[in-house]
Tab-separated table of C-alpha atoms in Angstrom:
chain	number	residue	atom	x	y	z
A	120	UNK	CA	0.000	0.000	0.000
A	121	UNK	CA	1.563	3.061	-0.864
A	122	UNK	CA	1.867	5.763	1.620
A	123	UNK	CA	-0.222	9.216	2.200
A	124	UNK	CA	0.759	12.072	0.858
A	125	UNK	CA	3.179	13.913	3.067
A	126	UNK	CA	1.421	16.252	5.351
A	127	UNK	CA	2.352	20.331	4.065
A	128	UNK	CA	3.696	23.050	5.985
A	129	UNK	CA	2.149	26.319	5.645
A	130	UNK	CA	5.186	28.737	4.376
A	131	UNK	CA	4.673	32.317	5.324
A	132	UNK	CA	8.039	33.282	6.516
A	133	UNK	CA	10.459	35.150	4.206
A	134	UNK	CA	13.378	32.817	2.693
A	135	UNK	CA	16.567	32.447	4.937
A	136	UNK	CA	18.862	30.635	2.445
A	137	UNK	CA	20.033	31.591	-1.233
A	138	UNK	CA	17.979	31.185	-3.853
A	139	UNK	CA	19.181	29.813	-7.216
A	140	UNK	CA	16.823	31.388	-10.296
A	141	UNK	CA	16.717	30.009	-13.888
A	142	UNK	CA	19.764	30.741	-16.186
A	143	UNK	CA	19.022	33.866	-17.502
A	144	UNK	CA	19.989	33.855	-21.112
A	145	UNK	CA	20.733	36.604	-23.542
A	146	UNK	CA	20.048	36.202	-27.338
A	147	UNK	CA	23.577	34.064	-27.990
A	148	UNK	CA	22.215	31.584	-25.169
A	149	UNK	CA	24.747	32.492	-22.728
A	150	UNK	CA	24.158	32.885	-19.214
A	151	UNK	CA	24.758	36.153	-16.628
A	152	UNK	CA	26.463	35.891	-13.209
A	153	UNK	CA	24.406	36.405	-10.333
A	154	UNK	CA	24.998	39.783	-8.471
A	155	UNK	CA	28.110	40.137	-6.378
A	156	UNK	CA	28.608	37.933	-2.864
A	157	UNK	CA	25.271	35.707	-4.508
A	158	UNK	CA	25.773	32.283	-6.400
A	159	UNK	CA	27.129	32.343	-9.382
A	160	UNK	CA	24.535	30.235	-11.641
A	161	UNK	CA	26.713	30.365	-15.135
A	162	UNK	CA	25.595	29.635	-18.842
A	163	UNK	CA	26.437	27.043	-21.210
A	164	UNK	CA	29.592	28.399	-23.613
A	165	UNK	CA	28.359	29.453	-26.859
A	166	UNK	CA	29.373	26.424	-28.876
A	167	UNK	CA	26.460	24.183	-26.322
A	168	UNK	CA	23.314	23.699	-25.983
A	169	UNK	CA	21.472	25.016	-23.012
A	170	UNK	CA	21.567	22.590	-20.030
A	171	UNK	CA	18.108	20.658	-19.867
A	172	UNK	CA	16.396	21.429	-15.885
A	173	UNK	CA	15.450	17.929	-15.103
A	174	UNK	CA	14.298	18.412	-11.185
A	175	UNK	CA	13.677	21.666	-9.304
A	176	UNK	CA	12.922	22.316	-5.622
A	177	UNK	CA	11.295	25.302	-5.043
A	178	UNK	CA	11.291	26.582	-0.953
A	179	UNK	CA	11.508	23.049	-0.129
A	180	UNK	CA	11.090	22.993	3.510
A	181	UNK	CA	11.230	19.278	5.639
A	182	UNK	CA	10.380	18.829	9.304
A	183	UNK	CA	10.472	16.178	11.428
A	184	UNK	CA	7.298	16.978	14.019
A	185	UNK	CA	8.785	20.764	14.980
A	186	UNK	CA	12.180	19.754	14.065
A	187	UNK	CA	12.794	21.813	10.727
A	188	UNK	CA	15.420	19.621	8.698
A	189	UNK	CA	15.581	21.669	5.484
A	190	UNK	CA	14.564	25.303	5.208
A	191	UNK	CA	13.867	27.233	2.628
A	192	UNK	CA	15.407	25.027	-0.192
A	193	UNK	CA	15.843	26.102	-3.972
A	194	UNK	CA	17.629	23.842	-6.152
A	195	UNK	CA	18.282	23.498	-9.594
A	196	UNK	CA	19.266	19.700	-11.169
A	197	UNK	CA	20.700	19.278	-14.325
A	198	UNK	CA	20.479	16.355	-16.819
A	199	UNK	CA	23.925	15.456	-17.377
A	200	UNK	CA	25.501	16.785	-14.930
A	201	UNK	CA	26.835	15.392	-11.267
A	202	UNK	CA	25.192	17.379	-8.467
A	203	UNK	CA	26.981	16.532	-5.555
A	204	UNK	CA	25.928	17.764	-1.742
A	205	UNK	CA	27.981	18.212	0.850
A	206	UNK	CA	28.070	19.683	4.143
A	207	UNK	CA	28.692	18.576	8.022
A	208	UNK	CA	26.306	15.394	9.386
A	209	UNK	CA	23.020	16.503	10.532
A	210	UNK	CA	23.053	19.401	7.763
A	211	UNK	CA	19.801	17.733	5.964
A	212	UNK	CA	21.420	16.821	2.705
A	213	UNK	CA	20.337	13.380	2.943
A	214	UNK	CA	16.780	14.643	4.048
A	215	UNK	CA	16.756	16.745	0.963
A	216	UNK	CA	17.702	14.037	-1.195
A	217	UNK	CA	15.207	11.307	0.074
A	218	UNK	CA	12.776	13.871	-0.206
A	219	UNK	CA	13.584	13.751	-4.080
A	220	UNK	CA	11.469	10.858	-4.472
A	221	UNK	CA	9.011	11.065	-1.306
A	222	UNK	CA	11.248	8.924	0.386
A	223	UNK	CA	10.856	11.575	3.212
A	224	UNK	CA	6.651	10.003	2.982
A	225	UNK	CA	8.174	6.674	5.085
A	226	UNK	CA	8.703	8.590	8.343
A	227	UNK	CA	5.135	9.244	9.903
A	228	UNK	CA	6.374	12.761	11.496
A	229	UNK	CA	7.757	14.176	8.766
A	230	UNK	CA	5.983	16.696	6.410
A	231	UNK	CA	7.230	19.089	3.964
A	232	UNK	CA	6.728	22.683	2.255
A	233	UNK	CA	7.264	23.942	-1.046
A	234	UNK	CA	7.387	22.031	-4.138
A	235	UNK	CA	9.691	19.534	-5.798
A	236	UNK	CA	9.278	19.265	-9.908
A	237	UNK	CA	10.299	16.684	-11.918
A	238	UNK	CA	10.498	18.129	-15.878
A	239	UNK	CA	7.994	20.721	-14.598
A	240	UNK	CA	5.553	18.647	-12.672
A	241	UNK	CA	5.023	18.633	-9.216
A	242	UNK	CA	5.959	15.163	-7.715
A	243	UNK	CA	2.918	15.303	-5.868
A	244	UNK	CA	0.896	14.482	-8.655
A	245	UNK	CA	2.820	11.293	-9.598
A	246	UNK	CA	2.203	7.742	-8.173
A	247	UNK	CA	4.853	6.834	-6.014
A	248	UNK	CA	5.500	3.815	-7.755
A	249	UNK	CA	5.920	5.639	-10.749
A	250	UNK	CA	8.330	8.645	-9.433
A	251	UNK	CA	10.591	6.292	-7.744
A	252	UNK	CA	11.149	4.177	-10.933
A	253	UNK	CA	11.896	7.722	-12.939
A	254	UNK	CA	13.929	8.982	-9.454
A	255	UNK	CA	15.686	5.744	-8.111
A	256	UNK	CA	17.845	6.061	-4.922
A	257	UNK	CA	21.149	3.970	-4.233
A	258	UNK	CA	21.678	3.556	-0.537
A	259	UNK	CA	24.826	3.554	1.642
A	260	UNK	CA	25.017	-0.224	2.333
A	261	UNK	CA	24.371	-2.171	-0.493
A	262	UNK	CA	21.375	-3.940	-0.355
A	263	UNK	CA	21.182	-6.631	-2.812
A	264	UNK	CA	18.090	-8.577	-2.161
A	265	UNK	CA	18.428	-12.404	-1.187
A	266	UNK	CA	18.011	-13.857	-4.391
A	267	UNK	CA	20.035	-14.117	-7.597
A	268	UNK	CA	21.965	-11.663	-9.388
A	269	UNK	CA	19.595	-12.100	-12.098
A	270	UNK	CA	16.440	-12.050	-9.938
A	271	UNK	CA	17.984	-8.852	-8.250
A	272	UNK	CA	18.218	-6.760	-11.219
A	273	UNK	CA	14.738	-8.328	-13.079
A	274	UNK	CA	13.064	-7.279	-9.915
A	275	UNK	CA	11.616	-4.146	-10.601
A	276	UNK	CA	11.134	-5.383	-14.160
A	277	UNK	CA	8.950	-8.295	-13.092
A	278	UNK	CA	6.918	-6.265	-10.651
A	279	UNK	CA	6.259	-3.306	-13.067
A	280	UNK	CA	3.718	-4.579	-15.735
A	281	UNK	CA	0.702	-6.152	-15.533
A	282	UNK	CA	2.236	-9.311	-16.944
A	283	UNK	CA	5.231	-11.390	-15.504
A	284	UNK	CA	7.387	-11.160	-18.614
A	285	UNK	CA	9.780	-14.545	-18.747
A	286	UNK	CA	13.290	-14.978	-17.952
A	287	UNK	CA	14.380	-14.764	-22.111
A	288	UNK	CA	12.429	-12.077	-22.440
A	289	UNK	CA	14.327	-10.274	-19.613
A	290	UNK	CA	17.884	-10.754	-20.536
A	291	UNK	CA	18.374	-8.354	-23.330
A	292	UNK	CA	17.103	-5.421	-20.118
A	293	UNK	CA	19.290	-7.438	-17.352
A	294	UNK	CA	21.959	-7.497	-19.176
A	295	UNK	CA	21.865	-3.809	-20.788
A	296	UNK	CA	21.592	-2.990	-16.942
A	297	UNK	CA	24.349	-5.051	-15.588
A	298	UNK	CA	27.089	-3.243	-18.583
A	299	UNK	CA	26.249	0.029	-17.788
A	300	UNK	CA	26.648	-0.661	-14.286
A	301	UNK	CA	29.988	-1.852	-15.106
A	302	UNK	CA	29.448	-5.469	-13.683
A	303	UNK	CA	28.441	-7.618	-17.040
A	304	UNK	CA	31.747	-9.123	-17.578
A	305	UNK	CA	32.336	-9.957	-13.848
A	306	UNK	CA	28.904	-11.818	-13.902
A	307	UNK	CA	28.103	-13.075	-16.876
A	308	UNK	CA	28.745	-17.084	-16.103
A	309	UNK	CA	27.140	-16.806	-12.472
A	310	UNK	CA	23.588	-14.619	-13.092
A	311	UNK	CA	22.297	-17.683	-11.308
A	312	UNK	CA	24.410	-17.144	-7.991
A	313	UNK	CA	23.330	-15.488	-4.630
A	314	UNK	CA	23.619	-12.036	-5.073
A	315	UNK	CA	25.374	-12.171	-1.547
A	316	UNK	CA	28.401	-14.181	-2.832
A	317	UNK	CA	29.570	-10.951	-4.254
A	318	UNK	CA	31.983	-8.413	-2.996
A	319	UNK	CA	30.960	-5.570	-1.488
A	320	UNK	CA	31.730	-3.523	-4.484
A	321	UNK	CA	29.962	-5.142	-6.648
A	322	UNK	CA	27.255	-5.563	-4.424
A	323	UNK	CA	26.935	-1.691	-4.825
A	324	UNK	CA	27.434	-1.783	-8.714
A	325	UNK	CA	24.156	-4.587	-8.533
A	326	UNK	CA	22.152	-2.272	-6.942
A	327	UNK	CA	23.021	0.494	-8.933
A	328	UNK	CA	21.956	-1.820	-12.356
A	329	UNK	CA	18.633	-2.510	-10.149
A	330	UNK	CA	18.417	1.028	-10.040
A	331	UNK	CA	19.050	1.274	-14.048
A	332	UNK	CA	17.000	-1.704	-15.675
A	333	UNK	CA	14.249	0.851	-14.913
A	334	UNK	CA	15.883	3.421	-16.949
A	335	UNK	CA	15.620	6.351	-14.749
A	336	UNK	CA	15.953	9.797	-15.663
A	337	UNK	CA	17.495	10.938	-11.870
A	338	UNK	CA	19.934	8.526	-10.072
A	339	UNK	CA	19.913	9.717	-6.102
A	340	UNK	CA	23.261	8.447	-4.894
A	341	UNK	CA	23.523	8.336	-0.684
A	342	UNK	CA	27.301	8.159	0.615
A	343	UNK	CA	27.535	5.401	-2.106
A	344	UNK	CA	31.028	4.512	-1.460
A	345	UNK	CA	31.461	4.641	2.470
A	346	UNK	CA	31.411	1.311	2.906
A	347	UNK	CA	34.028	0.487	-0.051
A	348	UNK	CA	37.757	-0.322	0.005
A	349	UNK	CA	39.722	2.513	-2.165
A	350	UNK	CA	39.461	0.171	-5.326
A	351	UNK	CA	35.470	-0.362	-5.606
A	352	UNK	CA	35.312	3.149	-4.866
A	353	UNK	CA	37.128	4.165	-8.175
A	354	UNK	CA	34.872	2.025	-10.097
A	355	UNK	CA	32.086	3.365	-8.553
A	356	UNK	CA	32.962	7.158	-9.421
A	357	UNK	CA	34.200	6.380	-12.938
A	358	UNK	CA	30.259	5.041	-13.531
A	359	UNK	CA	29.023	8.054	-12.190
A	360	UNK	CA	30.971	9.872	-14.402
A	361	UNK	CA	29.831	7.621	-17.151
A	362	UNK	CA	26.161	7.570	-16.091
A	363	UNK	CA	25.793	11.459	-16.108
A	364	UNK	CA	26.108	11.181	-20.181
A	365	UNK	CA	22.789	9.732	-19.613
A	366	UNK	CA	20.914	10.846	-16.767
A	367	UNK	CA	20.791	13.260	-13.740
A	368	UNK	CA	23.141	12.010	-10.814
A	369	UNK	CA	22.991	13.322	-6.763
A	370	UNK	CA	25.355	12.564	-4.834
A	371	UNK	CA	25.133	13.170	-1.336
A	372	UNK	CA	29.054	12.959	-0.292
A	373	UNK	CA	30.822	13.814	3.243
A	374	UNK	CA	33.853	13.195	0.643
A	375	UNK	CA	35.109	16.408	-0.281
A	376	UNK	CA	38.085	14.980	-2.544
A	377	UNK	CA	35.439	12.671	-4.162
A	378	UNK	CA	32.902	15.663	-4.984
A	379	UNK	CA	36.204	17.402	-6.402
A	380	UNK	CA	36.279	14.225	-9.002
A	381	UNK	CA	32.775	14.004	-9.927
A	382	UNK	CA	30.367	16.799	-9.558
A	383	UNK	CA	29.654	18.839	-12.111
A	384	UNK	CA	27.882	21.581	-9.567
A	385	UNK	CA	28.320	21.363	-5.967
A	386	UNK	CA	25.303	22.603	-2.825
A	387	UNK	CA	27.103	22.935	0.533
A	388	UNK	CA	24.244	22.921	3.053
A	389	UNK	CA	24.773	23.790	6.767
A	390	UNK	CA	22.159	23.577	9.580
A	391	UNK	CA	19.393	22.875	6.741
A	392	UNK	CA	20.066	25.849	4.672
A	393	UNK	CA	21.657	25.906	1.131
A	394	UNK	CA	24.537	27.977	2.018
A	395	UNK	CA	26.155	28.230	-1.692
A	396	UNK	CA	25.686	26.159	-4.898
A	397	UNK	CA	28.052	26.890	-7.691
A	398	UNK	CA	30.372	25.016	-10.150
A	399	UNK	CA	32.904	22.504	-8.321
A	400	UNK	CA	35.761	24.142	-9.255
A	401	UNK	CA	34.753	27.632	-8.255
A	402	UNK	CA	32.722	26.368	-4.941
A	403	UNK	CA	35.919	24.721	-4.155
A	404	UNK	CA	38.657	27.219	-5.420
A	405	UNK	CA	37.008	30.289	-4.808
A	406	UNK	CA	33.533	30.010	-2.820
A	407	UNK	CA	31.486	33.131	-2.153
A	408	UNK	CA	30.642	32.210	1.250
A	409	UNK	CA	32.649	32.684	4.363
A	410	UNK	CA	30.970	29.221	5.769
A	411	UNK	CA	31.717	27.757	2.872
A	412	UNK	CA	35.244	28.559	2.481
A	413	UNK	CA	35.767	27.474	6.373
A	414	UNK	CA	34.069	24.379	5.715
A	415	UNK	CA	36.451	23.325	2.504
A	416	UNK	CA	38.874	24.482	4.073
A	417	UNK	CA	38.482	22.100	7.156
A	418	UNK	CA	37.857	24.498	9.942
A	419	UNK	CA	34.843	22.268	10.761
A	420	UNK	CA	33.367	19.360	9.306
């Protein structure tokens, strides 16, 4: 049964955190700089295309009974492009992302203000089932479930229709999954095998091709590789980096050289609030922010 619809909070205050508009773009397509000491929100060069907007948060606000977790949030996410967000523990990045595809819905206290769009349309108005196949989340811990390495990655392919496709008719999706995931040629001969035989790497690459044989268009990534030796991690970045050709990726990091090697844009968030969100390089080289410049620079973390 799929949960109620989060319960709303009534938003009358004034904003506290920065707000990040559309591009504005003049009549070569390029993009202005925000005004001084704001976020700097640049345009594509000349040469590209626009970036497509493929998720939005607008004042996205998330409270846990009278706990506010996230205030105020507004949030751009690209397609093709790494979004990662960082900030200390208990800054409500991971709130904010699980909120991405009413995730947030699971916890009976929590409700939430403002809006959340997905190519333009509130997420509100989707079935759940629906949203979380075209927003799918990647957890911490890798989760395989206890089944098959097949099984695990047919899953959501099984469950989806109205029919129970079979097994040959599967393959071509499983397997299209598995290589972009990176794991096809590790598991070819064993799609038969316990999915907990595996490593804990490539646990993490499964559930990321359980995530994909849906073929979502926003991959929600949570601390992906905490749990990872220094090896499965670098796989699991260079698919990220590989997947964001395709899709939109979030990454929720406490990594800071890791969000240096993936992210496209970076949103540090402190005590709920978006404090800056700008291109890596410049959020890391040269953030507008004083809190932001002590936080990369490891006066507190």
């Amino acid at each position: 049964m799929p949960p109620p619809p989060i319960r709303k909070i009534s938003l009358d205050a004034p904003p506290t955190v920065v707000h990040v508009p559309p591009v504005p773009l003049d009549g070569n397509g390029n993009g202005h700089a925000g005004p001084a000491g704001g976020v700097h929100t640049p345009g594509p060069p000349p040469s590209e295309a626009p970036v497509l907007e493929r998720m939005r948060c607008d004042a996205v606000t998330i409270a846990y009974g009278p706990k506010v977790a996230v205030n105020r949030v507004d949030l751009p996410i690209a397609q093709g492009e790494v979004l990662a967000m960082i900030g200390p523990s208990g800054c409500g990045k991971t709130t904010l992302l699980r909120s991405l595809n009413r995730l947030t819905e699971l916890t009976a206290t929590a409700s939430r203000g403002g809006r959340i769009l997905l190519d333009g349309q509130d997420i509100d108005a989707l079935e759940v089932t629906t949203l979380r196949k075209r927003v799918s989340m990647v957890f911490q811990q890798p989760n395989p479930f206890p089944m098959s390495v097949f099984d695990n990655v047919a899953y959501g392919l099984r469950e989806g229709g109205s029919k129970r496709p079979r097994k040959k008719e599967l393959m071509e999706p499983v397997e299209r999954a598995l290589t972009r995931a990176g794991l096809w040629h590790e598991v070819k001969e064993n799609l038969d095998h316990p999915a907990l035989r595996l490593s804990g790497g490539q646990q993490q690459r499964l559930c990321i091709a359980r995530s994909l044989a849906a073929q979502p268009e926003v991959l929600l990534m949570d601390e992906p590789c905490s749990a990872l030796d220094p090896i499965s991690t670098a796989k699991i970045e260079e698919l990220i980096l590989e997947l964001r050709e395709q899709i939109a990726v979030v990454i929720v990091t406490h990594n800071l050289q890791q969000a240096q090697r993936v992210a496209d844009k970076v949103a540090f968030m402190y005590l709920g609030e978006l404090v800056e969100y700008a291109p890596g390089e410049q959020l890391f080289n040269a953030p507008q922010a004083q809190r932001t410049r002590d936080y990369v620079g490891g006066a507190f973390g």
